[in-house]
Amino acid sequence: MEAIAADPALHEEALSDAVEALSRGPYSVTDKPRALADAGLHDYASIGPYWWPDPVADDGLPYVRRDGVVNPERDGPEFDKSRLRALSEDMRALALGYYLSQDERFAEHAAMLARTWFIDSATRMTPNFDFAQGIPGRVDGRGEGIIEASHLSTIVESLGLLRPSAAFGAQDERALREWYRDFLVWMATSDNGDDEMRKANNHGVFFDFYLAHFALFAGAPDVARNVVAAFPDYRLGVQMDRQGRFFAELGRTRSWHYAHYVVDGAARLATIGECVGLDLWGANLDDGRSLSTARQFLLRYAENPAGWPFPDTDLDAGRIERMRGVSREVLFLWGEDGPVDLDELP
């Protein structure tokens, strides 16, 4: 944020984004034309990104998986993924605009967006992901859907920047924290949450980050502290080898993306650790493995993505600059290199 404030071009771009956001929204899960079967209109609903209609079935059911190929249907109006993404992007733009300018218009619009999605009884989202990343013809929702809480995480950070504004009263803040606390309880007690927590790949890592992040916002720092403290043994010790490779990600069709994405989640959790007095950045397993081991593995290929030895669709297509951009976004979290432009901020 300090870098954006100090750079005239980035500063202007951020304020322009905030002004544009003033003309958008509000968003609500109740904007769906109809609720999915077994779900209420207030339930968040989405489908898995890599699941497509079966071309040999008359009705396309059940959907079949095509790893790495996103079905554009997931962004259609009958699902909530695009609405939640738009909400988080606008909240981020408005929060950054408010931070840079102290212009109350940005905070007031953000407050309206937040009340519509989280608080107002006619439009609020029920605090669960029971119907997230369902697969038509197979299952209504899955633990994997919790990965879409990335947008809820962006909103938490935005709310932090907006907190000084009078646009958010004590009642709003209390209601928002209660919503996140209820979502946190759902994550910790639901079947989908239990399934996601047990994932031995990027989904498990991001589950830990979201759980700790939302706990911190909801006023439960001990939960965040427990998650961070368990991470080295529970995640690094199981998912990462001695070379710093998260092996579950390397067989994917987008292995470069996922090898970086999982480290992104771990690094974000390390920032939560800082908030509760724990140093996950420097935490070592008995054999010396740590987040630094993962960083060193990624650095090995950062300047020469063409040398990446695992299958990858971007590599096959020669999208080397795109691969470098992914690398810069993740390594930025270690605080050693500034962003080239606003789009490269994590």
mmCIF file of N, CA, C and O in Angstrom, residues 213-298:
data_model
loop_
_atom_site.group_PDB
_atom_site.id
_atom_site.type_symbol
_atom_site.label_atom_id
_atom_site.label_comp_id
_atom_site.label_asym_id
_atom_site.label_seq_id
_atom_site.Cartn_x
_atom_site.Cartn_y
_atom_site.Cartn_z
ATOM 1 N N HIS A 213 -7.359 -16.958 9.269
ATOM 2 C CA HIS A 213 -7.672 -15.584 8.906
ATOM 3 C C HIS A 213 -9.041 -15.175 9.444
ATOM 4 O O HIS A 213 -9.199 -14.113 10.058
ATOM 5 N N PHE A 214 -10.032 -16.019 9.226
ATOM 6 C CA PHE A 214 -11.384 -15.696 9.673
ATOM 7 C C PHE A 214 -11.476 -15.731 11.193
ATOM 8 O O PHE A 214 -12.221 -14.949 11.792
ATOM 9 N N ALA A 215 -10.726 -16.616 11.826
ATOM 10 C CA ALA A 215 -10.721 -16.665 13.287
ATOM 11 C C ALA A 215 -10.177 -15.369 13.869
ATOM 12 O O ALA A 215 -10.705 -14.828 14.844
ATOM 13 N N LEU A 216 -9.110 -14.865 13.256
ATOM 14 C CA LEU A 216 -8.518 -13.623 13.730
ATOM 15 C C LEU A 216 -9.522 -12.484 13.607
ATOM 16 O O LEU A 216 -9.695 -11.674 14.528
ATOM 17 N N PHE A 217 -10.215 -12.405 12.466
ATOM 18 C CA PHE A 217 -11.196 -11.342 12.259
ATOM 19 C C PHE A 217 -12.389 -11.496 13.205
ATOM 20 O O PHE A 217 -12.934 -10.508 13.694
ATOM 21 N N ALA A 218 -12.793 -12.727 13.461
ATOM 22 C CA ALA A 218 -13.973 -12.978 14.296
ATOM 23 C C ALA A 218 -13.692 -12.835 15.778
ATOM 24 O O ALA A 218 -14.607 -12.943 16.605
ATOM 25 N N GLY A 219 -12.435 -12.615 16.149
ATOM 26 C CA GLY A 219 -12.104 -12.435 17.556
ATOM 27 C C GLY A 219 -11.755 -13.716 18.272
ATOM 28 O O GLY A 219 -11.977 -13.827 19.480
ATOM 29 N N ALA A 220 -11.197 -14.691 17.545
ATOM 30 C CA ALA A 220 -10.799 -15.967 18.138
ATOM 31 C C ALA A 220 -9.321 -16.224 17.848
ATOM 32 O O ALA A 220 -8.971 -17.166 17.113
ATOM 33 N N PRO A 221 -8.416 -15.414 18.397
ATOM 34 C CA PRO A 221 -6.994 -15.552 18.060
ATOM 35 C C PRO A 221 -6.387 -16.886 18.472
ATOM 36 O O PRO A 221 -5.414 -17.348 17.859
ATOM 37 N N ASP A 222 -6.938 -17.534 19.501
ATOM 38 C CA ASP A 222 -6.396 -18.833 19.906
ATOM 39 C C ASP A 222 -6.582 -19.883 18.813
ATOM 40 O O ASP A 222 -5.727 -20.765 18.645
ATOM 41 N N VAL A 223 -7.684 -19.794 18.083
ATOM 42 C CA VAL A 223 -7.887 -20.716 16.963
ATOM 43 C C VAL A 223 -6.815 -20.484 15.908
ATOM 44 O O VAL A 223 -6.202 -21.427 15.394
ATOM 45 N N ALA A 224 -6.579 -19.232 15.574
ATOM 46 C CA ALA A 224 -5.546 -18.907 14.589
ATOM 47 C C ALA A 224 -4.182 -19.393 15.060
ATOM 48 O O ALA A 224 -3.404 -19.966 14.282
ATOM 49 N N ARG A 225 -3.887 -19.204 16.318
ATOM 50 C CA ARG A 225 -2.599 -19.612 16.861
ATOM 51 C C ARG A 225 -2.433 -21.136 16.773
ATOM 52 O O ARG A 225 -1.358 -21.631 16.410
ATOM 53 N N ASN A 226 -3.472 -21.879 17.071
ATOM 54 C CA ASN A 226 -3.393 -23.343 17.011
ATOM 55 C C ASN A 226 -3.155 -23.832 15.585
ATOM 56 O O ASN A 226 -2.389 -24.778 15.357
ATOM 57 N N VAL A 227 -3.817 -23.195 14.624
ATOM 58 C CA VAL A 227 -3.650 -23.601 13.224
ATOM 59 C C VAL A 227 -2.218 -23.356 12.767
ATOM 60 O O VAL A 227 -1.587 -24.220 12.145
ATOM 61 N N VAL A 228 -1.693 -22.172 13.071
ATOM 62 C CA VAL A 228 -0.324 -21.837 12.657
ATOM 63 C C VAL A 228 0.684 -22.765 13.327
ATOM 64 O O VAL A 228 1.622 -23.260 12.683
ATOM 65 N N ALA A 229 0.493 -23.034 14.610
ATOM 66 C CA ALA A 229 1.444 -23.870 15.344
ATOM 67 C C ALA A 229 1.492 -25.292 14.797
ATOM 68 O O ALA A 229 2.551 -25.940 14.796
ATOM 69 N N ALA A 230 0.353 -25.788 14.324
ATOM 70 C CA ALA A 230 0.303 -27.170 13.827
ATOM 71 C C ALA A 230 0.797 -27.302 12.395
ATOM 72 O O ALA A 230 1.089 -28.415 11.929
ATOM 73 N N PHE A 231 0.901 -26.185 11.671
ATOM 74 C CA PHE A 231 1.142 -26.234 10.231
ATOM 75 C C PHE A 231 2.441 -26.934 9.832
ATOM 76 O O PHE A 231 2.436 -27.742 8.886
ATOM 77 N N PRO A 232 3.579 -26.668 10.475
ATOM 78 C CA PRO A 232 4.813 -27.321 10.012
ATOM 79 C C PRO A 232 4.709 -28.845 9.990
ATOM 80 O O PRO A 232 5.044 -29.485 8.979
ATOM 81 N N ASP A 233 4.230 -29.445 11.062
ATOM 82 C CA ASP A 233 4.127 -30.907 11.097
ATOM 83 C C ASP A 233 2.962 -31.417 10.262
ATOM 84 O O ASP A 233 3.102 -32.397 9.518
ATOM 85 N N TYR A 234 1.825 -30.746 10.368
ATOM 86 C CA TYR A 234 0.599 -31.260 9.760
ATOM 87 C C TYR A 234 0.556 -31.062 8.258
ATOM 88 O O TYR A 234 -0.018 -31.890 7.535
ATOM 89 N N ARG A 235 1.169 -29.972 7.758
ATOM 90 C CA ARG A 235 1.149 -29.710 6.315
ATOM 91 C C ARG A 235 2.521 -29.891 5.673
ATOM 92 O O ARG A 235 2.680 -30.712 4.777
ATOM 93 N N LEU A 236 3.527 -29.132 6.120
ATOM 94 C CA LEU A 236 4.831 -29.232 5.479
ATOM 95 C C LEU A 236 5.408 -30.637 5.599
ATOM 96 O O LEU A 236 5.944 -31.186 4.628
ATOM 97 N N GLY A 237 5.284 -31.220 6.781
ATOM 98 C CA GLY A 237 5.858 -32.535 6.999
ATOM 99 C C GLY A 237 5.218 -33.632 6.167
ATOM 100 O O GLY A 237 5.845 -34.648 5.860
ATOM 101 N N VAL A 238 3.968 -33.415 5.765
ATOM 102 C CA VAL A 238 3.219 -34.416 4.996
ATOM 103 C C VAL A 238 3.253 -34.124 3.507
ATOM 104 O O VAL A 238 3.383 -35.041 2.681
ATOM 105 N N GLN A 239 3.169 -32.860 3.118
ATOM 106 C CA GLN A 239 2.959 -32.506 1.722
ATOM 107 C C GLN A 239 4.224 -32.096 0.966
ATOM 108 O O GLN A 239 4.238 -32.139 -0.268
ATOM 109 N N MET A 240 5.277 -31.696 1.676
ATOM 110 C CA MET A 240 6.467 -31.154 1.020
ATOM 111 C C MET A 240 7.665 -32.063 1.232
ATOM 112 O O MET A 240 7.928 -32.496 2.358
ATOM 113 N N ASP A 241 8.399 -32.360 0.148
ATOM 114 C CA ASP A 241 9.574 -33.207 0.287
ATOM 115 C C ASP A 241 10.794 -32.371 0.652
ATOM 116 O O ASP A 241 10.711 -31.155 0.818
ATOM 117 N N ARG A 242 11.939 -33.006 0.751
ATOM 118 C CA ARG A 242 13.134 -32.316 1.231
ATOM 119 C C ARG A 242 13.688 -31.319 0.227
ATOM 120 O O ARG A 242 14.538 -30.499 0.572
ATOM 121 N N GLN A 243 13.224 -31.391 -0.999
ATOM 122 C CA GLN A 243 13.638 -30.409 -1.998
ATOM 123 C C GLN A 243 12.718 -29.187 -2.034
ATOM 124 O O GLN A 243 12.956 -28.257 -2.799
ATOM 125 N N GLY A 244 11.652 -29.218 -1.222
ATOM 126 C CA GLY A 244 10.720 -28.104 -1.206
ATOM 127 C C GLY A 244 9.589 -28.248 -2.195
ATOM 128 O O GLY A 244 8.877 -27.278 -2.473
ATOM 129 N N ARG A 245 9.397 -29.445 -2.729
ATOM 130 C CA ARG A 245 8.346 -29.681 -3.719
ATOM 131 C C ARG A 245 7.078 -30.186 -3.043
ATOM 132 O O ARG A 245 7.125 -31.130 -2.260
ATOM 133 N N PHE A 246 5.969 -29.579 -3.374
ATOM 134 C CA PHE A 246 4.666 -30.084 -2.942
ATOM 135 C C PHE A 246 4.197 -31.044 -4.031
ATOM 136 O O PHE A 246 3.626 -30.660 -5.037
ATOM 137 N N PHE A 247 4.501 -32.321 -3.820
ATOM 138 C CA PHE A 247 4.407 -33.307 -4.898
ATOM 139 C C PHE A 247 2.995 -33.518 -5.422
ATOM 140 O O PHE A 247 2.815 -33.911 -6.568
ATOM 141 N N ALA A 248 1.955 -33.257 -4.613
ATOM 142 C CA ALA A 248 0.582 -33.436 -5.094
ATOM 143 C C ALA A 248 0.245 -32.451 -6.204
ATOM 144 O O ALA A 248 -0.700 -32.679 -6.970
ATOM 145 N N GLU A 249 1.002 -31.351 -6.312
ATOM 146 C CA GLU A 249 0.707 -30.328 -7.308
ATOM 147 C C GLU A 249 1.438 -30.554 -8.633
ATOM 148 O O GLU A 249 1.079 -29.962 -9.644
ATOM 149 N N LEU A 250 2.456 -31.419 -8.636
ATOM 150 C CA LEU A 250 3.342 -31.505 -9.791
ATOM 151 C C LEU A 250 2.809 -32.388 -10.901
ATOM 152 O O LEU A 250 3.340 -32.371 -12.015
ATOM 153 N N GLY A 251 1.767 -33.161 -10.624
ATOM 154 C CA GLY A 251 1.165 -33.982 -11.658
ATOM 155 C C GLY A 251 -0.009 -33.319 -12.349
ATOM 156 O O GLY A 251 -0.623 -33.910 -13.246
ATOM 157 N N ARG A 252 -0.318 -32.085 -11.947
ATOM 158 C CA ARG A 252 -1.453 -31.372 -12.527
ATOM 159 C C ARG A 252 -1.104 -30.850 -13.924
ATOM 160 O O ARG A 252 0.066 -30.642 -14.246
ATOM 161 N N THR A 253 -2.130 -30.597 -14.732
ATOM 162 C CA THR A 253 -1.872 -30.039 -16.061
ATOM 163 C C THR A 253 -1.332 -28.612 -15.975
ATOM 164 O O THR A 253 -0.706 -28.130 -16.912
ATOM 165 N N ARG A 254 -1.593 -27.945 -14.859
ATOM 166 C CA ARG A 254 -1.065 -26.588 -14.614
ATOM 167 C C ARG A 254 -0.122 -26.643 -13.421
ATOM 168 O O ARG A 254 -0.286 -25.953 -12.430
ATOM 169 N N SER A 255 0.903 -27.473 -13.524
ATOM 170 C CA SER A 255 1.760 -27.743 -12.367
ATOM 171 C C SER A 255 2.509 -26.497 -11.890
ATOM 172 O O SER A 255 2.731 -26.330 -10.689
ATOM 173 N N TRP A 256 2.923 -25.615 -12.803
ATOM 174 C CA TRP A 256 3.611 -24.384 -12.388
ATOM 175 C C TRP A 256 2.693 -23.547 -11.507
ATOM 176 O O TRP A 256 3.089 -23.084 -10.434
ATOM 177 N N HIS A 257 1.466 -23.340 -11.973
ATOM 178 C CA HIS A 257 0.494 -22.568 -11.193
ATOM 179 C C HIS A 257 0.289 -23.182 -9.814
ATOM 180 O O HIS A 257 0.386 -22.485 -8.797
ATOM 181 N N TYR A 258 0.016 -24.472 -9.762
ATOM 182 C CA TYR A 258 -0.334 -25.081 -8.482
ATOM 183 C C TYR A 258 0.880 -25.231 -7.560
ATOM 184 O O TYR A 258 0.738 -25.141 -6.332
ATOM 185 N N ALA A 259 2.074 -25.432 -8.124
ATOM 186 C CA ALA A 259 3.275 -25.494 -7.283
ATOM 187 C C ALA A 259 3.523 -24.163 -6.590
ATOM 188 O O ALA A 259 4.033 -24.120 -5.462
ATOM 189 N N HIS A 260 3.181 -23.064 -7.251
ATOM 190 C CA HIS A 260 3.312 -21.741 -6.646
ATOM 191 C C HIS A 260 2.109 -21.413 -5.758
ATOM 192 O O HIS A 260 2.256 -20.799 -4.695
ATOM 193 N N TYR A 261 0.952 -21.820 -6.199
ATOM 194 C CA TYR A 261 -0.286 -21.499 -5.478
ATOM 195 C C TYR A 261 -0.262 -22.065 -4.062
ATOM 196 O O TYR A 261 -0.651 -21.386 -3.101
ATOM 197 N N VAL A 262 0.209 -23.298 -3.905
ATOM 198 C CA VAL A 262 0.227 -23.910 -2.576
ATOM 199 C C VAL A 262 1.190 -23.172 -1.650
ATOM 200 O O VAL A 262 0.922 -22.992 -0.453
ATOM 201 N N VAL A 263 2.310 -22.701 -2.200
ATOM 202 C CA VAL A 263 3.262 -21.931 -1.392
ATOM 203 C C VAL A 263 2.684 -20.556 -1.063
ATOM 204 O O VAL A 263 2.913 -20.016 0.030
ATOM 205 N N ASP A 264 1.909 -20.001 -1.988
ATOM 206 C CA ASP A 264 1.199 -18.754 -1.726
ATOM 207 C C ASP A 264 0.322 -18.885 -0.482
ATOM 208 O O ASP A 264 0.328 -18.012 0.399
ATOM 209 N N GLY A 265 -0.440 -19.979 -0.388
ATOM 210 C CA GLY A 265 -1.299 -20.187 0.771
ATOM 211 C C GLY A 265 -0.512 -20.303 2.064
ATOM 212 O O GLY A 265 -0.896 -19.753 3.102
ATOM 213 N N ALA A 266 0.620 -21.021 2.007
ATOM 214 C CA ALA A 266 1.452 -21.178 3.199
ATOM 215 C C ALA A 266 2.050 -19.841 3.633
ATOM 216 O O ALA A 266 2.109 -19.532 4.832
ATOM 217 N N ALA A 267 2.486 -19.041 2.664
ATOM 218 C CA ALA A 267 3.064 -17.733 2.990
ATOM 219 C C ALA A 267 2.011 -16.796 3.587
ATOM 220 O O ALA A 267 2.295 -16.029 4.515
ATOM 221 N N ARG A 268 0.801 -16.865 3.057
ATOM 222 C CA ARG A 268 -0.265 -16.041 3.623
ATOM 223 C C ARG A 268 -0.556 -16.448 5.069
ATOM 224 O O ARG A 268 -0.821 -15.599 5.930
ATOM 225 N N LEU A 269 -0.526 -17.745 5.340
ATOM 226 C CA LEU A 269 -0.727 -18.190 6.717
ATOM 227 C C LEU A 269 0.400 -17.673 7.610
ATOM 228 O O LEU A 269 0.172 -17.342 8.786
ATOM 229 N N ALA A 270 1.608 -17.601 7.070
ATOM 230 C CA ALA A 270 2.724 -17.078 7.859
ATOM 231 C C ALA A 270 2.480 -15.632 8.269
ATOM 232 O O ALA A 270 2.893 -15.209 9.351
ATOM 233 N N THR A 271 1.793 -14.850 7.417
ATOM 234 C CA THR A 271 1.479 -13.472 7.815
ATOM 235 C C THR A 271 0.461 -13.449 8.948
ATOM 236 O O THR A 271 0.487 -12.556 9.793
ATOM 237 N N ILE A 272 -0.438 -14.434 8.973
ATOM 238 C CA ILE A 272 -1.375 -14.541 10.097
ATOM 239 C C ILE A 272 -0.610 -14.913 11.361
ATOM 240 O O ILE A 272 -0.901 -14.425 12.459
ATOM 241 N N GLY A 273 0.395 -15.783 11.198
ATOM 242 C CA GLY A 273 1.230 -16.140 12.340
ATOM 243 C C GLY A 273 1.865 -14.923 12.986
ATOM 244 O O GLY A 273 1.959 -14.828 14.216
ATOM 245 N N GLU A 274 2.303 -13.971 12.164
ATOM 246 C CA GLU A 274 2.889 -12.742 12.704
ATOM 247 C C GLU A 274 1.895 -12.022 13.616
ATOM 248 O O GLU A 274 2.288 -11.405 14.619
ATOM 249 N N CYS A 275 0.610 -12.093 13.277
ATOM 250 C CA CYS A 275 -0.422 -11.394 14.051
ATOM 251 C C CYS A 275 -0.660 -12.030 15.419
ATOM 252 O O CYS A 275 -1.222 -11.387 16.306
ATOM 253 N N VAL A 276 -0.279 -13.298 15.570
ATOM 254 C CA VAL A 276 -0.500 -13.985 16.851
ATOM 255 C C VAL A 276 0.824 -14.379 17.500
ATOM 256 O O VAL A 276 0.874 -15.248 18.377
ATOM 257 N N GLY A 277 1.913 -13.739 17.064
ATOM 258 C CA GLY A 277 3.198 -13.916 17.728
ATOM 259 C C GLY A 277 3.922 -15.203 17.404
ATOM 260 O O GLY A 277 4.780 -15.631 18.188
ATOM 261 N N LEU A 278 3.627 -15.822 16.262
ATOM 262 C CA LEU A 278 4.294 -17.054 15.870
ATOM 263 C C LEU A 278 5.049 -16.859 14.564
ATOM 264 O O LEU A 278 4.547 -16.223 13.634
ATOM 265 N N ASP A 279 6.256 -17.425 14.491
ATOM 266 C CA ASP A 279 7.113 -17.270 13.313
ATOM 267 C C ASP A 279 7.046 -18.527 12.459
ATOM 268 O O ASP A 279 7.838 -19.449 12.632
ATOM 269 N N LEU A 280 6.098 -18.546 11.533
ATOM 270 C CA LEU A 280 6.004 -19.680 10.619
ATOM 271 C C LEU A 280 7.049 -19.581 9.516
ATOM 272 O O LEU A 280 7.484 -20.599 8.977
ATOM 273 N N TRP A 281 7.489 -18.360 9.201
ATOM 274 C CA TRP A 281 8.516 -18.183 8.174
ATOM 275 C C TRP A 281 9.786 -18.970 8.528
ATOM 276 O O TRP A 281 10.403 -19.580 7.659
ATOM 277 N N GLY A 282 10.146 -18.951 9.800
ATOM 278 C CA GLY A 282 11.401 -19.577 10.210
ATOM 279 C C GLY A 282 11.247 -20.908 10.913
ATOM 280 O O GLY A 282 12.230 -21.452 11.423
ATOM 281 N N ALA A 283 10.010 -21.426 10.979
ATOM 282 C CA ALA A 283 9.782 -22.697 11.685
ATOM 283 C C ALA A 283 10.359 -23.862 10.885
ATOM 284 O O ALA A 283 10.055 -24.030 9.704
ATOM 285 N N ASN A 284 11.202 -24.668 11.538
ATOM 286 C CA ASN A 284 11.855 -25.795 10.879
ATOM 287 C C ASN A 284 11.357 -27.127 11.430
ATOM 288 O O ASN A 284 11.130 -27.264 12.640
ATOM 289 N N LEU A 285 11.211 -28.097 10.539
ATOM 290 C CA LEU A 285 11.008 -29.470 10.969
ATOM 291 C C LEU A 285 12.338 -30.045 11.436
ATOM 292 O O LEU A 285 13.403 -29.449 11.223
ATOM 293 N N ASP A 286 12.307 -31.205 12.066
ATOM 294 C CA ASP A 286 13.541 -31.811 12.587
ATOM 295 C C ASP A 286 14.570 -32.050 11.492
ATOM 296 O O ASP A 286 15.781 -32.019 11.752
ATOM 297 N N ASP A 287 14.113 -32.299 10.274
ATOM 298 C CA ASP A 287 15.051 -32.547 9.176
ATOM 299 C C ASP A 287 15.441 -31.273 8.429
ATOM 300 O O ASP A 287 16.114 -31.333 7.390
ATOM 301 N N GLY A 288 15.027 -30.122 8.961
ATOM 302 C CA GLY A 288 15.431 -28.851 8.383
ATOM 303 C C GLY A 288 14.471 -28.249 7.377
ATOM 304 O O GLY A 288 14.661 -27.108 6.942
ATOM 305 N N ARG A 289 13.432 -28.975 6.985
ATOM 306 C CA ARG A 289 12.471 -28.425 6.028
ATOM 307 C C ARG A 289 11.713 -27.248 6.637
ATOM 308 O O ARG A 289 11.371 -27.264 7.816
ATOM 309 N N SER A 290 11.421 -26.251 5.778
ATOM 310 C CA SER A 290 10.701 -25.051 6.224
ATOM 311 C C SER A 290 10.103 -24.370 5.005
ATOM 312 O O SER A 290 10.276 -24.837 3.866
ATOM 313 N N LEU A 291 9.427 -23.264 5.230
ATOM 314 C CA LEU A 291 8.927 -22.492 4.098
ATOM 315 C C LEU A 291 10.062 -22.011 3.212
ATOM 316 O O LEU A 291 9.902 -21.862 1.994
ATOM 317 N N SER A 292 11.216 -21.776 3.790
ATOM 318 C CA SER A 292 12.362 -21.360 2.995
ATOM 319 C C SER A 292 12.776 -22.438 2.008
ATOM 320 O O SER A 292 13.258 -22.131 0.910
ATOM 321 N N THR A 293 12.584 -23.696 2.373
ATOM 322 C CA THR A 293 12.883 -24.798 1.455
ATOM 323 C C THR A 293 11.992 -24.714 0.227
ATOM 324 O O THR A 293 12.450 -24.888 -0.912
ATOM 325 N N ALA A 294 10.716 -24.424 0.448
ATOM 326 C CA ALA A 294 9.780 -24.274 -0.666
ATOM 327 C C ALA A 294 10.167 -23.076 -1.521
ATOM 328 O O ALA A 294 10.119 -23.137 -2.763
ATOM 329 N N ARG A 295 10.534 -21.987 -0.886
ATOM 330 C CA ARG A 295 10.926 -20.788 -1.632
ATOM 331 C C ARG A 295 12.157 -21.063 -2.481
ATOM 332 O O ARG A 295 12.218 -20.650 -3.656
ATOM 333 N N GLN A 296 13.134 -21.754 -1.939
ATOM 334 C CA GLN A 296 14.357 -22.047 -2.691
ATOM 335 C C GLN A 296 14.069 -22.904 -3.914
ATOM 336 O O GLN A 296 14.668 -22.712 -4.983
ATOM 337 N N PHE A 297 13.141 -23.855 -3.782
ATOM 338 C CA PHE A 297 12.781 -24.674 -4.938
ATOM 339 C C PHE A 297 12.174 -23.813 -6.043
ATOM 340 O O PHE A 297 12.529 -23.950 -7.223
ATOM 341 N N LEU A 298 11.277 -22.899 -5.693
ATOM 342 C CA LEU A 298 10.655 -22.046 -6.697
ATOM 343 C C LEU A 298 11.658 -21.070 -7.309
ATOM 344 O O LEU A 298 11.607 -20.788 -8.514
#
